[in-house]
Short mmCIF file of C-alpha atoms and ligand atoms in Angstrom, two decimals:
data_model
loop_
_atom_site.label_atom_id
_atom_site.label_comp_id
_atom_site.label_asym_id
_atom_site.label_seq_id
_atom_site.Cartn_x
_atom_site.Cartn_y
_atom_site.Cartn_z
CA MET A 1 -28.57 22.06 15.51
CA GLY A 2 -25.41 22.81 13.08
CA PHE A 3 -23.36 20.78 11.39
CA ASP A 4 -20.25 19.26 13.07
CA THR A 5 -17.63 21.02 10.63
CA ILE A 6 -17.93 22.29 6.99
CA ILE A 7 -15.49 22.59 4.59
CA VAL A 8 -16.48 25.22 2.13
CA ASN A 9 -15.76 26.41 -1.53
CA GLY A 10 -13.02 23.17 -2.13
CA THR A 11 -12.99 21.63 -5.50
CA VAL A 12 -14.44 18.33 -4.81
CA VAL A 13 -13.06 15.44 -6.44
CA THR A 14 -14.04 12.02 -6.98
CA ALA A 15 -12.96 9.12 -9.29
CA THR A 16 -15.28 10.16 -11.17
CA ASP A 17 -16.73 14.18 -10.50
CA THR A 18 -14.51 17.66 -10.36
CA TYR A 19 -17.00 20.15 -8.87
CA VAL A 20 -16.78 23.18 -6.27
CA ALA A 21 -19.46 22.78 -3.06
CA ASP A 22 -19.38 22.54 0.33
CA VAL A 23 -18.96 19.41 2.33
CA ALA A 24 -20.64 19.18 5.66
CA ILE A 25 -19.89 16.38 8.29
CA SER A 26 -22.01 15.55 11.23
CA GLY A 27 -21.23 12.79 13.41
CA GLY A 28 -17.90 11.89 11.68
CA LYS A 29 -20.00 11.23 8.24
CA ILE A 30 -20.49 13.10 5.09
CA VAL A 31 -24.14 14.54 5.54
CA ALA A 32 -24.96 17.14 3.23
CA ILE A 33 -22.87 18.25 0.05
CA GLY A 34 -24.22 21.45 -1.75
CA GLN A 35 -23.67 25.04 -2.82
CA HIS A 36 -24.18 27.82 0.40
CA VAL A 37 -24.69 25.01 2.78
CA PRO A 38 -26.27 26.70 5.68
CA GLN A 39 -23.14 27.76 7.77
CA LEU A 40 -25.19 28.14 11.13
CA ASN A 41 -24.38 26.89 14.25
CA ALA A 42 -21.21 24.90 12.87
CA GLY A 43 -18.73 23.79 15.10
CA LYS A 44 -15.92 24.46 12.79
CA ILE A 45 -15.86 26.27 9.24
CA ILE A 46 -12.92 25.11 6.81
CA ASP A 47 -12.14 27.49 3.94
CA ALA A 48 -11.12 25.30 1.01
CA THR A 49 -11.10 27.61 -1.89
CA GLY A 50 -8.60 26.98 -4.09
CA LYS A 51 -7.91 23.84 -3.10
CA TYR A 52 -8.94 20.16 -3.81
CA VAL A 53 -11.38 18.17 -1.50
CA PHE A 54 -9.78 14.85 -2.01
CA PRO A 55 -11.34 11.23 -0.43
CA GLY A 56 -8.75 10.15 2.36
CA GLY A 57 -6.07 7.92 1.04
CA ILE A 58 -6.32 4.33 1.24
CA ASP A 59 -2.68 2.59 1.74
CA ALA A 60 -4.03 -1.02 1.00
CA HIS A 61 -0.07 -2.69 1.37
CA THR A 62 1.95 -1.55 4.82
CA HIS A 63 3.62 -3.69 7.28
CA LEU A 64 3.94 -1.85 10.68
CA ASP A 65 5.33 -3.76 14.11
CA MET A 66 6.33 -6.37 11.75
CA PRO A 67 8.68 -8.96 12.77
CA PHE A 68 11.53 -9.82 10.02
CA GLY A 69 14.61 -11.41 9.96
CA GLY A 70 15.72 -10.73 13.55
CA THR A 71 14.08 -7.40 14.00
CA THR A 72 10.66 -5.70 13.88
CA SER A 73 9.91 -2.78 11.29
CA ALA A 74 10.58 0.82 13.00
CA ASP A 75 7.06 2.16 12.50
CA ASP A 76 4.38 0.90 15.21
CA PHE A 77 0.95 1.67 14.54
CA GLU A 78 0.71 4.72 16.35
CA THR A 79 3.90 6.19 14.12
CA GLY A 80 3.05 4.62 11.20
CA THR A 81 -0.82 5.93 10.98
CA THR A 82 0.60 9.53 11.86
CA ALA A 83 2.82 9.58 9.26
CA ALA A 84 0.36 8.21 6.48
CA ALA A 85 -2.28 10.96 8.15
CA PHE A 86 0.35 13.69 7.52
CA GLY A 87 0.88 12.48 3.87
CA GLY A 88 -3.06 12.32 3.13
CA THR A 89 -3.88 8.47 4.20
CA THR A 90 -6.32 7.79 6.59
CA THR A 91 -7.06 3.79 6.15
CA ILE A 92 -4.31 1.35 6.25
CA VAL A 93 -4.52 -2.31 5.17
CA ASP A 94 -2.26 -4.22 6.89
CA PHE A 95 -0.67 -7.34 7.19
CA ALA A 96 -1.75 -10.22 10.28
CA ILE A 97 1.13 -12.81 9.85
CA GLN A 98 -0.16 -16.49 10.46
CA TYR A 99 3.50 -18.23 11.48
CA LYS A 100 4.18 -21.95 11.04
CA GLY A 101 1.72 -24.36 13.21
CA GLN A 102 -0.33 -21.18 13.85
CA ASP A 103 -4.15 -21.22 13.32
CA LEU A 104 -5.62 -17.93 11.36
CA ARG A 105 -7.39 -16.74 14.52
CA THR A 106 -4.10 -16.39 16.33
CA ALA A 107 -2.72 -14.30 13.55
CA PHE A 108 -5.42 -12.04 13.44
CA ASP A 109 -5.67 -11.46 17.19
CA SER A 110 -1.90 -10.65 17.88
CA TRP A 111 -2.57 -7.91 15.03
CA MET A 112 -5.71 -6.41 16.65
CA LYS A 113 -3.53 -6.33 19.39
CA LYS A 114 -0.87 -4.17 17.92
CA ALA A 115 -2.87 -1.87 16.84
CA ASP A 116 -5.47 -1.27 19.50
CA GLY A 117 -5.16 2.13 21.30
CA LYS A 118 -2.56 3.00 19.19
CA ALA A 119 -3.58 3.62 15.33
CA VAL A 120 -4.46 7.52 15.26
CA ALA A 121 -6.51 6.45 11.97
CA ASP A 122 -8.55 3.37 10.77
CA TYR A 123 -7.13 0.31 9.90
CA ALA A 124 -8.12 -3.07 8.47
CA PHE A 125 -6.33 -6.65 8.04
CA HIS A 126 -4.91 -9.19 5.30
CA CYS A 127 -4.33 -12.26 6.72
CA ILE A 128 -0.74 -14.00 5.21
CA MET A 129 -0.98 -17.50 5.12
CA THR A 130 2.65 -19.33 5.76
CA ASP A 131 1.35 -23.05 6.58
CA VAL A 132 -2.24 -24.45 5.20
CA PRO A 133 -3.02 -27.84 6.22
CA ALA A 134 -7.11 -28.18 5.83
CA ALA A 135 -8.20 -27.05 8.71
CA ARG A 136 -6.58 -23.62 7.82
CA LEU A 137 -9.16 -23.36 4.44
CA ASP A 138 -12.13 -23.74 6.96
CA GLU A 139 -10.49 -21.29 8.89
CA MET A 140 -10.32 -18.52 6.15
CA ASN A 141 -14.21 -18.53 6.13
CA GLU A 142 -14.21 -17.50 9.92
CA LEU A 143 -12.04 -14.10 9.15
CA VAL A 144 -13.91 -13.42 6.26
CA ARG A 145 -17.26 -13.51 8.59
CA ASP A 146 -14.91 -11.01 10.97
CA GLY A 147 -14.01 -8.50 8.01
CA VAL A 148 -10.66 -10.02 6.96
CA THR A 149 -11.50 -10.66 3.47
CA SER A 150 -8.33 -11.09 1.77
CA PHE A 151 -5.36 -13.65 2.39
CA LYS A 152 -1.75 -13.08 1.23
CA LEU A 153 0.26 -15.60 -0.06
CA PHE A 154 4.05 -16.05 -1.11
CA MET A 155 5.60 -17.41 -3.86
CA ALA A 156 8.95 -16.57 -2.77
CA TYR A 157 11.13 -16.72 0.59
CA PRO A 158 11.73 -20.67 0.40
CA GLY A 159 11.42 -22.00 4.19
CA VAL A 160 10.13 -19.27 5.69
CA PHE A 161 6.68 -18.00 3.55
CA MET A 162 6.60 -19.63 0.16
CA LEU A 163 3.59 -22.06 -0.58
CA ASP A 164 3.98 -24.57 -3.33
CA ASP A 165 1.60 -24.28 -6.28
CA ALA A 166 -0.87 -27.02 -4.98
CA THR A 167 -1.56 -24.87 -1.76
CA ILE A 168 -2.07 -21.63 -3.69
CA PHE A 169 -4.55 -23.67 -5.79
CA LYS A 170 -6.38 -24.67 -3.02
CA VAL A 171 -6.50 -21.27 -1.30
CA LEU A 172 -7.76 -19.76 -4.50
CA GLN A 173 -10.45 -22.18 -4.66
CA ARG A 174 -11.90 -21.70 -1.11
CA THR A 175 -11.41 -17.97 -2.00
CA SER A 176 -13.54 -18.50 -5.26
CA LYS A 177 -16.18 -19.49 -3.17
CA ASN A 178 -15.93 -17.31 0.27
CA GLY A 179 -15.80 -13.84 -1.64
CA ALA A 180 -12.32 -13.21 -0.47
CA MET A 181 -9.55 -11.58 -2.66
CA VAL A 182 -5.85 -13.43 -2.82
CA CYS A 183 -3.02 -11.18 -3.00
CA MET A 184 0.29 -12.19 -4.50
CA HIS A 185 3.47 -12.17 -3.90
CA ALA A 186 4.91 -13.31 -7.02
CA GLU A 187 8.68 -14.12 -7.95
CA ASN A 188 9.99 -17.24 -8.31
CA GLY A 189 11.57 -17.94 -4.63
CA GLY A 190 12.67 -20.99 -5.39
CA ALA A 191 14.86 -20.47 -8.66
CA ILE A 192 15.86 -17.37 -7.14
CA ASP A 193 17.59 -18.92 -3.81
CA VAL A 194 19.70 -20.85 -6.33
CA ILE A 195 21.37 -17.25 -8.19
CA VAL A 196 21.50 -16.21 -4.62
CA GLN A 197 23.46 -18.49 -3.45
CA GLN A 198 25.61 -18.61 -6.02
CA MET A 199 26.58 -15.37 -5.78
CA LEU A 200 27.35 -15.45 -1.96
CA ALA A 201 29.79 -18.34 -3.13
CA GLU A 202 31.23 -15.75 -5.78
CA GLY A 203 32.26 -13.32 -2.86
CA LYS A 204 29.03 -11.25 -4.13
CA THR A 205 27.63 -9.42 -0.76
CA ALA A 206 26.91 -6.01 -1.66
CA PRO A 207 23.22 -4.75 -1.44
CA LYS A 208 23.22 -4.48 -5.00
CA TYR A 209 23.67 -8.50 -5.15
CA HIS A 210 20.09 -8.54 -4.03
CA ALA A 211 18.52 -6.51 -6.61
CA LEU A 212 20.74 -8.73 -9.29
CA SER A 213 19.62 -11.90 -7.79
CA ARG A 214 15.80 -11.48 -8.66
CA PRO A 215 15.83 -10.93 -12.34
CA THR A 216 12.49 -9.39 -14.02
CA THR A 217 11.88 -12.78 -15.43
CA PHE A 218 11.12 -14.84 -12.45
CA GLU A 219 8.83 -12.00 -11.60
CA ALA A 220 6.59 -12.43 -14.68
CA GLU A 221 7.04 -15.89 -14.53
CA ALA A 222 5.40 -16.14 -11.13
CA VAL A 223 2.50 -13.65 -12.31
CA SER A 224 1.75 -15.55 -15.00
CA ARG A 225 1.55 -18.58 -12.85
CA ALA A 226 -0.61 -17.26 -10.31
CA ILE A 227 -3.14 -16.01 -13.24
CA ALA A 228 -3.34 -19.32 -14.51
CA LEU A 229 -3.64 -20.78 -10.94
CA ALA A 230 -6.46 -18.15 -10.19
CA GLU A 231 -8.21 -18.65 -14.09
CA ILE A 232 -8.75 -22.23 -13.17
CA ALA A 233 -9.93 -21.71 -9.86
CA GLY A 234 -12.51 -19.43 -10.82
CA ALA A 235 -11.08 -16.65 -8.33
CA PRO A 236 -10.19 -12.96 -8.46
CA LEU A 237 -6.44 -12.00 -7.99
CA TYR A 238 -4.54 -9.37 -6.71
CA ILE A 239 -0.66 -8.98 -7.37
CA VAL A 240 1.03 -6.64 -4.68
CA HIS A 241 3.77 -4.27 -5.57
CA LEU A 242 4.53 -5.19 -9.19
CA SER A 243 8.37 -3.42 -10.24
CA CYS A 244 8.67 -4.17 -13.94
CA ASP A 245 7.33 -4.09 -17.15
CA ASP A 246 7.99 -7.87 -18.18
CA ALA A 247 5.70 -8.46 -14.99
CA LEU A 248 2.74 -6.06 -15.99
CA GLN A 249 2.63 -7.50 -19.72
CA LYS A 250 1.29 -10.80 -17.87
CA VAL A 251 -1.03 -8.72 -15.92
CA ARG A 252 -2.40 -7.14 -18.83
CA GLU A 253 -2.38 -10.00 -21.05
CA GLY A 254 -4.63 -11.57 -18.15
CA ARG A 255 -7.02 -8.42 -18.02
CA ASP A 256 -7.52 -8.84 -21.96
CA ARG A 257 -8.73 -11.95 -21.75
CA GLY A 258 -11.28 -10.28 -19.06
CA LEU A 259 -9.97 -12.18 -15.74
CA PRO A 260 -10.53 -10.25 -12.94
CA VAL A 261 -6.69 -10.19 -12.24
CA TYR A 262 -5.64 -6.59 -10.36
CA ALA A 263 -2.15 -5.32 -9.59
CA GLU A 264 -0.42 -2.75 -7.67
CA THR A 265 2.47 -0.59 -8.03
CA CYS A 266 4.64 1.31 -5.09
CA PRO A 267 6.19 4.80 -5.20
CA GLN A 268 9.64 3.12 -4.98
CA TYR A 269 9.05 1.59 -8.40
CA LEU A 270 8.29 5.00 -10.03
CA TYR A 271 10.40 7.01 -8.40
CA LEU A 272 13.56 4.77 -7.66
CA SER A 273 15.81 2.51 -9.95
CA LEU A 274 18.60 0.11 -10.15
CA GLU A 275 21.02 3.23 -10.20
CA ASN A 276 20.24 3.81 -6.55
CA MET A 277 21.73 0.56 -5.72
CA ASP A 278 24.95 2.03 -6.30
CA ALA A 279 25.16 4.18 -3.77
CA PRO A 280 28.32 4.92 -2.05
CA GLY A 281 29.41 2.46 0.30
CA PHE A 282 26.49 -0.20 2.03
CA GLU A 283 24.12 2.81 1.42
CA GLY A 284 22.35 0.67 -1.09
CA ALA A 285 20.78 -1.21 1.58
CA LYS A 286 18.48 1.38 1.83
CA TYR A 287 16.90 0.42 -1.25
CA VAL A 288 16.64 -3.40 -0.27
CA PHE A 289 13.43 -5.09 -0.82
CA THR A 290 11.24 -7.25 -2.45
CA PRO A 291 11.01 -7.28 -5.81
CA PRO A 292 14.09 -4.82 -5.97
CA LEU A 293 14.32 -1.81 -7.78
CA ARG A 294 14.68 -2.32 -11.40
CA GLU A 295 16.46 -0.71 -14.64
CA LYS A 296 15.35 2.98 -15.14
CA TRP A 297 12.92 2.53 -18.08
CA ASN A 298 10.59 0.71 -16.26
CA GLN A 299 8.95 3.53 -14.48
CA GLU A 300 7.70 5.38 -17.65
CA LYS A 301 5.72 1.75 -18.73
CA LEU A 302 4.44 1.68 -15.02
CA TRP A 303 3.44 4.93 -15.30
CA GLU A 304 1.66 4.30 -18.41
CA GLY A 305 -0.06 1.30 -17.17
CA LEU A 306 -1.54 3.39 -14.22
CA LYS A 307 -3.08 5.87 -17.05
CA HIS A 308 -4.64 2.78 -18.66
CA ASP A 309 -5.95 0.96 -16.29
CA HIS A 310 -3.12 -2.07 -16.36
CA LEU A 311 -2.40 -1.42 -13.21
CA GLN A 312 -5.32 0.03 -10.71
CA VAL A 313 -3.58 0.76 -7.41
CA VAL A 314 -0.28 2.51 -5.80
CA SER A 315 0.26 1.09 -2.02
CA THR A 316 3.52 1.53 -0.32
CA ASP A 317 4.62 -1.58 0.98
CA HIS A 318 5.45 0.49 3.49
CA CYS A 319 8.05 -1.79 5.74
CA PRO A 320 10.65 0.82 7.32
CA PHE A 321 14.01 -0.32 8.88
CA CYS A 322 16.68 2.31 10.30
CA PHE A 323 19.50 2.00 8.12
CA LYS A 324 21.84 2.42 11.67
CA GLU A 325 21.71 -1.00 13.36
CA GLN A 326 18.49 -2.64 11.24
CA LYS A 327 19.83 -2.36 7.55
CA GLU A 328 23.44 -2.75 8.96
CA MET A 329 22.86 -6.50 10.28
CA GLY A 330 23.25 -7.27 6.50
CA LYS A 331 27.00 -5.67 6.03
CA GLY A 332 29.15 -8.25 4.50
CA ASP A 333 25.51 -10.64 3.60
CA PHE A 334 22.94 -8.85 1.52
CA THR A 335 20.54 -11.73 2.58
CA LYS A 336 20.78 -10.62 5.96
CA ILE A 337 19.55 -6.64 5.18
CA PRO A 338 15.94 -6.53 6.62
CA ASN A 339 13.80 -6.18 3.70
CA GLY A 340 11.66 -3.07 3.19
CA GLY A 341 11.41 0.71 3.26
CA PRO A 342 9.90 3.36 4.39
CA GLY A 343 7.03 5.06 2.45
CA ILE A 344 3.66 5.40 4.17
CA GLU A 345 3.78 9.43 4.11
CA HIS A 346 4.64 9.97 0.62
CA ARG A 347 2.37 8.20 -1.70
CA PHE A 348 -0.40 10.69 -2.25
CA SER A 349 2.59 13.65 -3.55
CA LEU A 350 4.54 11.28 -5.26
CA ILE A 351 1.78 10.27 -7.15
CA TYR A 352 0.19 13.66 -7.52
CA SER A 353 3.16 15.15 -8.22
CA GLY A 354 4.24 12.53 -11.05
CA GLY A 355 0.31 11.64 -12.26
CA PRO A 356 -1.72 15.35 -12.69
CA ALA A 357 0.89 17.75 -11.86
CA ALA A 358 3.04 16.10 -14.86
CA GLY A 359 -0.03 15.76 -16.82
CA ARG A 360 0.29 12.02 -17.00
CA PHE A 361 -3.32 11.30 -16.08
CA ASN A 362 -6.31 13.58 -14.39
CA VAL A 363 -7.14 14.15 -10.74
CA ASN A 364 -10.12 11.85 -10.83
CA ARG A 365 -7.75 9.06 -12.21
CA PHE A 366 -5.59 10.12 -9.01
CA VAL A 367 -8.38 9.39 -6.50
CA GLU A 368 -9.44 6.54 -7.99
CA ILE A 369 -5.53 4.81 -7.81
CA VAL A 370 -4.89 5.83 -3.93
CA SER A 371 -8.20 5.76 -2.69
CA THR A 372 -11.39 4.45 -4.57
CA THR A 373 -10.00 1.53 -6.19
CA PRO A 374 -8.44 0.06 -3.33
CA ALA A 375 -11.64 0.88 -1.19
CA LYS A 376 -13.55 -1.08 -3.90
CA LEU A 377 -11.30 -4.14 -4.47
CA PHE A 378 -10.91 -4.50 -0.50
CA GLY A 379 -14.86 -4.18 0.54
CA LEU A 380 -14.29 -0.73 2.22
CA TYR A 381 -15.97 1.20 -0.47
CA PRO A 382 -18.70 3.11 -0.27
CA ARG A 383 -18.01 3.62 3.43
CA LYS A 384 -14.32 4.79 2.47
CA GLY A 385 -12.95 5.95 -0.76
CA THR A 386 -15.18 8.55 -2.04
CA ILE A 387 -16.70 11.69 -1.06
CA ALA A 388 -20.61 11.06 -0.67
CA ILE A 389 -23.38 11.61 1.49
CA GLY A 390 -23.25 8.82 4.42
CA SER A 391 -19.58 8.00 3.58
CA ASP A 392 -17.39 8.59 6.76
CA ALA A 393 -15.53 12.14 6.71
CA ASP A 394 -11.97 10.52 5.81
CA ILE A 395 -11.37 13.78 3.63
CA VAL A 396 -7.70 15.65 2.97
CA VAL A 397 -7.58 19.35 1.78
CA PHE A 398 -5.27 19.05 -0.67
CA ASP A 399 -3.04 22.28 -2.06
CA PRO A 400 -2.09 21.47 -5.51
CA LYS A 401 0.09 24.18 -5.95
CA ARG A 402 2.27 23.90 -2.42
CA GLU A 403 5.95 22.29 -2.71
CA HIS A 404 7.87 20.31 -0.39
CA ILE A 405 11.17 18.56 -0.93
CA ILE A 406 11.23 14.92 0.68
CA SER A 407 13.63 14.84 3.70
CA ALA A 408 14.67 12.55 6.64
CA ALA A 409 15.02 15.58 8.53
CA THR A 410 11.55 16.48 8.27
CA HIS A 411 9.48 13.23 7.72
CA HIS A 412 7.34 11.70 10.63
CA MET A 413 8.02 8.20 9.94
CA ARG A 414 10.35 6.96 12.62
CA VAL A 415 13.28 6.08 10.75
CA ASP A 416 16.42 7.58 10.10
CA TYR A 417 16.65 7.98 6.23
CA SER A 418 14.13 8.63 3.41
CA MET A 419 14.29 6.38 0.05
CA PHE A 420 12.57 9.56 -1.88
CA GLU A 421 16.01 12.16 -0.14
CA GLY A 422 15.87 15.36 -1.80
CA ILE A 423 13.09 14.70 -4.76
CA ARG A 424 10.79 17.58 -4.93
CA VAL A 425 6.94 17.46 -4.80
CA THR A 426 3.90 19.69 -6.16
CA GLY A 427 0.89 19.41 -4.03
CA MET A 428 0.81 18.43 -0.35
CA PRO A 429 -2.09 18.21 2.53
CA ASP A 430 -2.71 20.95 4.08
CA ILE A 431 -5.88 19.63 6.35
CA VAL A 432 -6.77 15.97 6.98
CA LEU A 433 -9.73 14.74 8.51
CA SER A 434 -10.56 11.29 9.97
CA ARG A 435 -14.10 10.40 10.27
CA GLY A 436 -14.95 13.88 10.70
CA LYS A 437 -12.00 15.26 12.98
CA VAL A 438 -9.04 16.80 12.11
CA ILE A 439 -5.90 15.18 12.54
CA VAL A 440 -3.52 16.86 10.95
CA GLU A 441 -3.82 21.02 10.18
CA ASN A 442 -0.65 23.29 9.27
CA ASP A 443 2.05 20.41 9.38
CA LYS A 444 0.52 19.85 13.17
CA PHE A 445 -0.92 16.54 14.30
CA THR A 446 -4.03 17.02 16.32
CA GLY A 447 -5.45 13.65 16.85
CA ARG A 448 -4.96 10.85 19.10
CA ALA A 449 -3.36 7.69 19.88
CA GLY A 450 -6.68 5.04 19.39
CA ALA A 451 -8.77 7.14 17.51
CA GLY A 452 -8.59 4.58 14.46
CA GLU A 453 -10.79 1.87 14.74
CA PHE A 454 -10.46 -1.85 13.11
CA ILE A 455 -12.86 -1.86 9.91
CA LYS A 456 -14.58 -5.14 8.84
CA ARG A 457 -14.09 -5.21 5.46
CA ALA A 458 -17.42 -6.67 2.90
CA THR A 459 -16.13 -9.50 0.54
CA TYR A 460 -15.09 -8.97 -2.94
CA ALA A 461 -17.94 -7.24 -5.08
CA GLY A 462 -15.74 -6.50 -8.60
CA LEU A 463 -14.76 -3.00 -9.45
ZN1 ZN B 1 4.77 -6.19 1.39
#
């Protein structure tokens, strides 16, 4: 009996180690790592000489097939996980939304249906809570037992998603007992809405005003308030899509005091800025999402935050809406532009390019940011997030020299524009495996819809 597949002579990179080795796979798992692993009877040999062998990427923040503002995000679980795979991401954690009046189980079931038979690689869910009478708190424990071990709350979008501080505090108290993690959208939604209404009354309706109505101070204030609530509740806290230095400083202060506070940023905040909102005509709508793009100087602060572990994760907040017909719903009123942008395909290459390739941090830190830390924080480790014996064979054979220019003309996301159009990246995935099966090779998709499985996650265990 030989191995199903052996990846030979690649440079294996984990969050801690870098070494040349062969990686042998059987039954979808990594079963041997060594030098000169016997190739006799192996089903498939992949030569990774001169390439990196990375653990598959984990994108902890995606919105596939998500209703928003009278439309639905353009990628479903098939097109979204396929595009993710092309970019080196083999596990996503998406969001099941509990709407007002619903129980949590209904939310979970309806998102399980959206993914079933469609996802090409593995997936898990956070649960968004928008309506929390006492009964919902007990239901959180049931979801945790079923592997949904994180809950997203909003401090923004009053009347739609926003919860008040008392409710947020109750949820945090519950997670401090049941081992779940709260993921927080931190912006002061009430105050933002005052500015939004004033802008509309003044005839300021262009896409750019979406960004100008949401100052960094209101993000920082909400981050600080969320940390205070979590501290007193004794719960860990994960800030999603942190966009600016003001908010980063609040996370850093909390972490410096030893609190279990974590934060992710996204490629759009590292590569794009308020200047993109000045695109001609209505084009600024392509960059309408929350938090909004910030002044350019914030980018380097966020990269430094990643380097020094003030920020722990990069996720995409992938929430694609086509420019035609979807983004265009907000012509003449920026509040009607569906909020979100596409990015699930480009996280690996953008962070590799701006990180190790640019000399900002090394390949081990890169793996930590895009795979290992999200796996650990969200209960997927060590099944996902590393190259180790017994782990799922979710593996990216990555060519650090290959260059690529990002464009809507060549991407695989089902959306008619790219936020990163024209950006040149260095480093691209060559071969991507999901549980031992090659799903992308030589720019061709070789996987299958429905091959992805729901992953029951463990509770938070610290880093
Ligand atoms: Zn989001």
